[in-house]
Amino acid sequence: MDDIAWLGTSEGRQALAEADGLPDTEAPGTVTRMRDRYGERAAAVLTQVALRRAARVKFGAQADRWFYTRSGLEQATRPAVAAHRAATYAAAGAARVLDLGCGIGTDAWAFLDAGLDVVAVEIDPFTASVAAANLAPAVASGRARVVQGDATLLLDELWLPGVSVFADPARRTGAGRTWNPSDFTPPWDWALGLLDRAVGAGVSGVSNSDRVCRTG
Ligand SMILES: C[S@@+](CC[C@H](N)C(=O)[O-])C[C@H]1O[C@@H](n2cnc3c(N)ncnc32)[C@H](O)[C@@H]1O
């Protein structure tokens, strides 16, 4: 069982609660205590507690329901923005959406909350496992599916008639944040190309400087 799946078990939840009761996740005493109790899992526990604390700024009280990666948290859409976008899709008649580069699943969660079903694609294996954990109830009920892989290669297989698409490319390189669209992943030109593909009838599209949305 990987660390994220383990953190969702009763023992993992107990470890998270225990670590959250400690003031400093990096203090030597905290690390030693958690290692004594949870062995190799301690690092994952302390990392998630530190990220949850940081996430409370962005997500408020619901932060503690989620799992994170550092870059996933930094890149996650703010809940109010995600909810507004999801409501726009729902109002346009979308019922299913393909989230291409889902990160930790913030937008996917908002789409589900708005009543849409979601197929969420993420290239990074660990981030994909975090998204799967965050979307677990919807995965269990069949409303969501998380696919680990390259969205540019999976698009034709996954983009079925009547399915809307959403892409929120990563705007960072190994050197940090980038404002150069040619550095975005999945590629910005590819994301813009989604807008040109004719799918079904009736199109409601929204595009701004760093996100592409289309229903059809
Ligand atoms: C800006 S983040 C998405 C954030 C997400 N909308 C949220 O609010 O949580 C972009 C994600 O796209 C992923 N990604 C980059 N290239 C990809 C590709 N070719 N296929 C699938 N995912 C990709 C990155 O790993 C990153 O997690």
CSV table of C-alpha atoms and ligand atoms in Angstrom, one decimal:
chain,number,residue,atom,x,y,z
A,1,MET,CA,0.0,0.0,0.0
A,2,ASP,CA,1.5,3.4,-0.9
A,3,ASP,CA,1.8,6.2,1.7
A,4,ILE,CA,-1.2,8.1,0.5
A,5,ALA,CA,-3.5,5.1,0.6
A,6,TRP,CA,-2.2,4.2,4.0
A,7,LEU,CA,-2.9,7.8,5.3
A,8,GLY,CA,-6.5,7.1,4.4
A,9,THR,CA,-6.7,4.1,6.7
A,10,SER,CA,-7.8,4.4,10.4
A,11,GLU,CA,-4.1,4.0,11.4
A,12,GLY,CA,-3.1,6.7,9.0
A,13,ARG,CA,-5.8,9.1,10.1
A,14,GLN,CA,-4.8,8.5,13.7
A,15,ALA,CA,-1.1,9.3,12.8
A,16,LEU,CA,-2.2,12.5,11.1
A,17,ALA,CA,-4.3,13.6,14.1
A,18,GLU,CA,-1.4,12.8,16.4
A,19,ALA,CA,1.1,14.8,14.3
A,20,ASP,CA,-1.3,17.7,14.0
A,21,GLY,CA,-1.3,18.0,17.8
A,22,LEU,CA,2.4,18.7,17.7
A,23,PRO,CA,3.4,22.3,17.2
A,24,ASP,CA,6.4,21.9,14.9
A,25,THR,CA,6.5,19.1,12.3
A,26,GLU,CA,10.2,19.6,11.7
A,27,ALA,CA,11.4,19.6,15.3
A,28,PRO,CA,13.8,16.7,16.0
A,29,GLY,CA,11.7,15.5,18.9
A,30,THR,CA,8.6,15.4,16.7
A,31,VAL,CA,10.4,13.4,14.0
A,32,THR,CA,11.9,10.9,16.4
A,33,ARG,CA,8.5,10.4,18.2
A,34,MET,CA,6.7,9.9,14.9
A,35,ARG,CA,9.4,7.5,13.6
A,36,ASP,CA,9.2,5.5,16.8
A,37,ARG,CA,5.5,5.1,16.3
A,38,TYR,CA,5.0,4.9,12.6
A,39,GLY,CA,8.4,3.9,11.2
A,40,GLU,CA,8.9,4.7,7.5
A,41,ARG,CA,5.4,6.2,7.3
A,42,ALA,CA,6.4,9.1,9.6
A,43,ALA,CA,7.9,11.2,6.8
A,44,ALA,CA,4.7,11.0,4.8
A,45,VAL,CA,2.6,11.8,7.9
A,46,LEU,CA,4.6,14.9,8.8
A,47,THR,CA,4.7,16.1,5.2
A,48,GLN,CA,1.0,15.9,4.9
A,49,VAL,CA,0.4,17.7,8.2
A,50,ALA,CA,2.8,20.5,7.2
A,51,LEU,CA,1.0,20.8,3.8
A,52,ARG,CA,-2.4,20.8,5.4
A,53,ARG,CA,-1.4,23.6,7.7
A,54,ALA,CA,-0.2,25.6,4.7
A,55,ALA,CA,-3.4,24.6,2.8
A,56,ARG,CA,-5.7,26.2,5.4
A,57,VAL,CA,-4.8,29.6,4.0
A,58,LYS,CA,-6.1,28.6,0.6
A,59,PHE,CA,-8.8,26.1,1.4
A,60,GLY,CA,-10.0,27.1,4.9
A,61,ALA,CA,-11.6,24.4,7.1
A,62,GLN,CA,-11.9,21.9,4.2
A,63,ALA,CA,-8.1,21.8,3.9
A,64,ASP,CA,-7.9,18.9,6.4
A,65,ARG,CA,-10.0,16.6,4.1
A,66,TRP,CA,-7.3,16.7,1.4
A,67,PHE,CA,-4.0,15.3,0.6
A,68,TYR,CA,-1.3,17.4,-1.1
A,69,THR,CA,1.9,17.6,-2.9
A,70,ARG,CA,3.9,20.8,-2.5
A,71,SER,CA,3.6,21.9,-6.1
A,72,GLY,CA,0.0,20.6,-6.3
A,73,LEU,CA,-1.0,22.9,-3.5
A,74,GLU,CA,0.8,25.8,-5.0
A,75,GLN,CA,-0.9,25.3,-8.4
A,76,ALA,CA,-4.3,24.3,-7.1
A,77,THR,CA,-7.2,26.6,-8.2
A,78,ARG,CA,-8.8,28.5,-5.3
A,79,PRO,CA,-12.2,26.9,-4.4
A,80,ALA,CA,-14.3,30.0,-5.3
A,81,VAL,CA,-12.7,30.1,-8.7
A,82,ALA,CA,-13.1,26.4,-9.3
A,83,ALA,CA,-16.7,26.5,-8.1
A,84,HIS,CA,-17.5,29.4,-10.4
A,85,ARG,CA,-16.0,27.6,-13.4
A,86,ALA,CA,-17.8,24.4,-12.6
A,87,ALA,CA,-21.1,26.2,-12.4
A,88,THR,CA,-20.4,27.8,-15.8
A,89,TYR,CA,-19.9,24.3,-17.3
A,90,ALA,CA,-23.1,23.0,-15.6
A,91,ALA,CA,-25.1,26.0,-16.8
A,92,ALA,CA,-23.8,25.3,-20.4
A,93,GLY,CA,-25.3,21.8,-20.1
A,94,ALA,CA,-22.1,19.8,-19.5
A,95,ALA,CA,-22.6,16.5,-17.7
A,96,ARG,CA,-19.2,14.9,-18.0
A,97,VAL,CA,-15.8,16.6,-18.1
A,98,LEU,CA,-12.3,15.5,-19.0
A,99,ASP,CA,-9.8,17.3,-16.7
A,100,LEU,CA,-6.5,17.2,-18.5
A,101,GLY,CA,-3.7,17.7,-16.0
A,102,CYS,CA,-5.8,17.5,-12.8
A,103,GLY,CA,-3.1,18.0,-10.3
A,104,ILE,CA,-4.4,17.2,-6.8
A,105,GLY,CA,-7.9,17.4,-8.1
A,106,THR,CA,-9.2,20.8,-6.9
A,107,ASP,CA,-11.0,21.6,-10.2
A,108,ALA,CA,-12.2,18.0,-10.5
A,109,TRP,CA,-13.7,18.2,-7.0
A,110,ALA,CA,-15.6,21.4,-8.0
A,111,PHE,CA,-16.9,19.8,-11.2
A,112,LEU,CA,-18.2,16.9,-9.1
A,113,ASP,CA,-19.8,19.3,-6.6
A,114,ALA,CA,-21.6,21.0,-9.5
A,115,GLY,CA,-23.1,17.6,-10.5
A,116,LEU,CA,-20.7,16.7,-13.4
A,117,ASP,CA,-18.9,13.4,-13.7
A,118,VAL,CA,-15.2,13.6,-14.2
A,119,VAL,CA,-12.3,11.7,-15.8
A,120,ALA,CA,-9.2,13.3,-14.4
A,121,VAL,CA,-5.8,12.8,-16.1
A,122,GLU,CA,-2.5,13.5,-14.4
A,123,ILE,CA,1.0,12.7,-15.7
A,124,ASP,CA,2.8,12.6,-12.4
A,125,PRO,CA,2.2,9.2,-10.7
A,126,PHE,CA,2.4,10.5,-7.1
A,127,THR,CA,0.2,13.5,-7.9
A,128,ALA,CA,-2.3,11.1,-9.6
A,129,SER,CA,-2.4,9.0,-6.4
A,130,VAL,CA,-3.1,12.1,-4.4
A,131,ALA,CA,-5.9,13.1,-6.8
A,132,ALA,CA,-7.3,9.6,-6.5
A,133,ALA,CA,-7.3,9.8,-2.7
A,134,ASN,CA,-9.0,13.2,-2.8
A,135,LEU,CA,-11.6,12.1,-5.2
A,136,ALA,CA,-12.0,8.6,-3.6
A,137,PRO,CA,-15.8,8.9,-2.7
A,138,ALA,CA,-16.6,9.9,-6.3
A,139,VAL,CA,-14.3,7.2,-7.7
A,140,ALA,CA,-16.1,4.6,-5.4
A,141,SER,CA,-19.5,5.7,-6.6
A,142,GLY,CA,-18.5,5.7,-10.3
A,143,ARG,CA,-18.7,9.4,-10.8
A,144,ALA,CA,-15.0,10.0,-11.1
A,145,ARG,CA,-12.0,8.2,-12.6
A,146,VAL,CA,-8.4,9.2,-12.2
A,147,VAL,CA,-6.1,8.1,-15.1
A,148,GLN,CA,-2.3,8.4,-14.6
A,149,GLY,CA,-0.7,9.2,-18.0
A,150,ASP,CA,0.0,11.9,-20.6
A,151,ALA,CA,-3.1,13.7,-21.5
A,152,THR,CA,-1.8,14.5,-25.0
A,153,LEU,CA,-1.5,10.8,-25.7
A,154,LEU,CA,-4.7,9.8,-24.0
A,155,LEU,CA,-7.0,12.5,-25.4
A,156,ASP,CA,-8.3,10.7,-28.4
A,157,GLU,CA,-9.1,7.6,-26.3
A,158,LEU,CA,-10.8,9.6,-23.5
A,159,TRP,CA,-12.6,12.4,-25.3
A,160,LEU,CA,-15.9,10.8,-26.1
A,161,PRO,CA,-18.8,12.5,-27.8
A,162,GLY,CA,-20.7,14.7,-25.3
A,163,VAL,CA,-17.8,15.0,-23.0
A,164,SER,CA,-16.5,18.5,-22.1
A,165,VAL,CA,-12.9,19.3,-21.6
A,166,PHE,CA,-10.9,21.4,-19.2
A,167,ALA,CA,-7.1,22.0,-19.2
A,168,ASP,CA,-5.1,23.9,-16.6
A,169,PRO,CA,-1.5,23.5,-17.7
A,170,ALA,CA,1.3,23.6,-15.2
A,171,ARG,CA,3.1,26.9,-15.4
A,172,ARG,CA,6.4,25.9,-13.9
A,173,THR,CA,9.7,24.4,-14.9
A,174,GLY,CA,12.5,22.9,-12.8
A,175,ALA,CA,13.6,26.5,-12.2
A,176,GLY,CA,10.2,27.5,-10.7
A,177,ARG,CA,7.2,29.5,-12.0
A,178,THR,CA,7.2,30.5,-15.6
A,179,TRP,CA,5.1,33.1,-17.5
A,180,ASN,CA,6.3,31.8,-20.9
A,181,PRO,CA,3.5,29.8,-22.5
A,182,SER,CA,6.0,27.7,-24.5
A,183,ASP,CA,7.1,26.2,-21.1
A,184,PHE,CA,3.6,25.2,-20.0
A,185,THR,CA,2.8,21.5,-19.7
A,186,PRO,CA,0.7,20.0,-21.2
A,187,PRO,CA,1.8,22.4,-24.0
A,188,TRP,CA,-0.2,25.6,-24.3
A,189,ASP,CA,-0.6,25.3,-28.1
A,190,TRP,CA,-2.0,21.8,-27.6
A,191,ALA,CA,-4.4,23.2,-24.9
A,192,LEU,CA,-5.5,26.0,-27.3
A,193,GLY,CA,-6.0,23.4,-30.0
A,194,LEU,CA,-8.7,21.8,-27.8
A,195,LEU,CA,-10.8,24.9,-28.6
A,196,ASP,CA,-10.6,24.2,-32.3
A,197,ARG,CA,-11.8,20.6,-32.2
A,198,ALA,CA,-15.4,20.3,-33.3
A,199,VAL,CA,-17.2,18.0,-30.8
A,200,GLY,CA,-20.9,17.6,-30.8
A,201,ALA,CA,-23.3,20.5,-31.2
A,202,GLY,CA,-23.4,23.6,-29.1
A,203,VAL,CA,-20.2,25.0,-27.8
A,204,SER,CA,-19.6,27.2,-24.8
A,205,GLY,CA,-16.0,28.1,-24.6
A,206,VAL,CA,-14.1,30.2,-22.1
A,207,SER,CA,-10.4,31.0,-22.5
A,208,ASN,CA,-8.1,33.3,-20.6
A,209,SER,CA,-4.4,33.6,-20.3
A,210,ASP,CA,-3.7,30.4,-18.6
A,211,ARG,CA,-6.8,28.1,-18.8
A,212,VAL,CA,-8.8,26.6,-21.5
A,213,CYS,CA,-12.4,25.4,-21.1
A,214,ARG,CA,-14.8,23.9,-23.6
A,215,THR,CA,-18.1,22.2,-23.4
A,216,GLY,CA,-19.6,20.3,-26.4
B,1,LIG,C1,-1.7,23.7,-12.8
B,1,LIG,S1,-1.7,22.0,-12.4
B,1,LIG,C2,-3.5,21.6,-12.3
B,1,LIG,C3,-4.1,22.1,-11.1
B,1,LIG,C4,-5.5,21.7,-10.9
B,1,LIG,N1,-6.4,22.3,-11.9
B,1,LIG,C5,-6.0,22.0,-9.5
B,1,LIG,O1,-6.7,23.0,-9.3
B,1,LIG,O2,-5.7,21.2,-8.6
B,1,LIG,C6,-1.3,21.2,-13.9
B,1,LIG,C7,-1.0,19.7,-13.7
B,1,LIG,O3,-0.9,19.2,-15.1
B,1,LIG,C8,0.0,18.1,-15.0
B,1,LIG,N2,0.5,17.8,-16.3
B,1,LIG,C9,1.5,18.4,-17.0
B,1,LIG,N3,1.7,17.8,-18.2
B,1,LIG,C10,0.7,16.9,-18.3
B,1,LIG,C11,0.4,16.0,-19.3
B,1,LIG,N4,1.0,16.0,-20.5
B,1,LIG,N5,-0.6,15.1,-19.1
B,1,LIG,C12,-1.3,15.1,-17.9
B,1,LIG,N6,-1.0,15.9,-16.9
B,1,LIG,C13,0.0,16.8,-17.1
B,1,LIG,C14,1.1,18.5,-14.0
B,1,LIG,O4,1.8,17.4,-13.4
B,1,LIG,C15,0.2,19.3,-13.0
B,1,LIG,O5,-0.2,18.5,-11.9
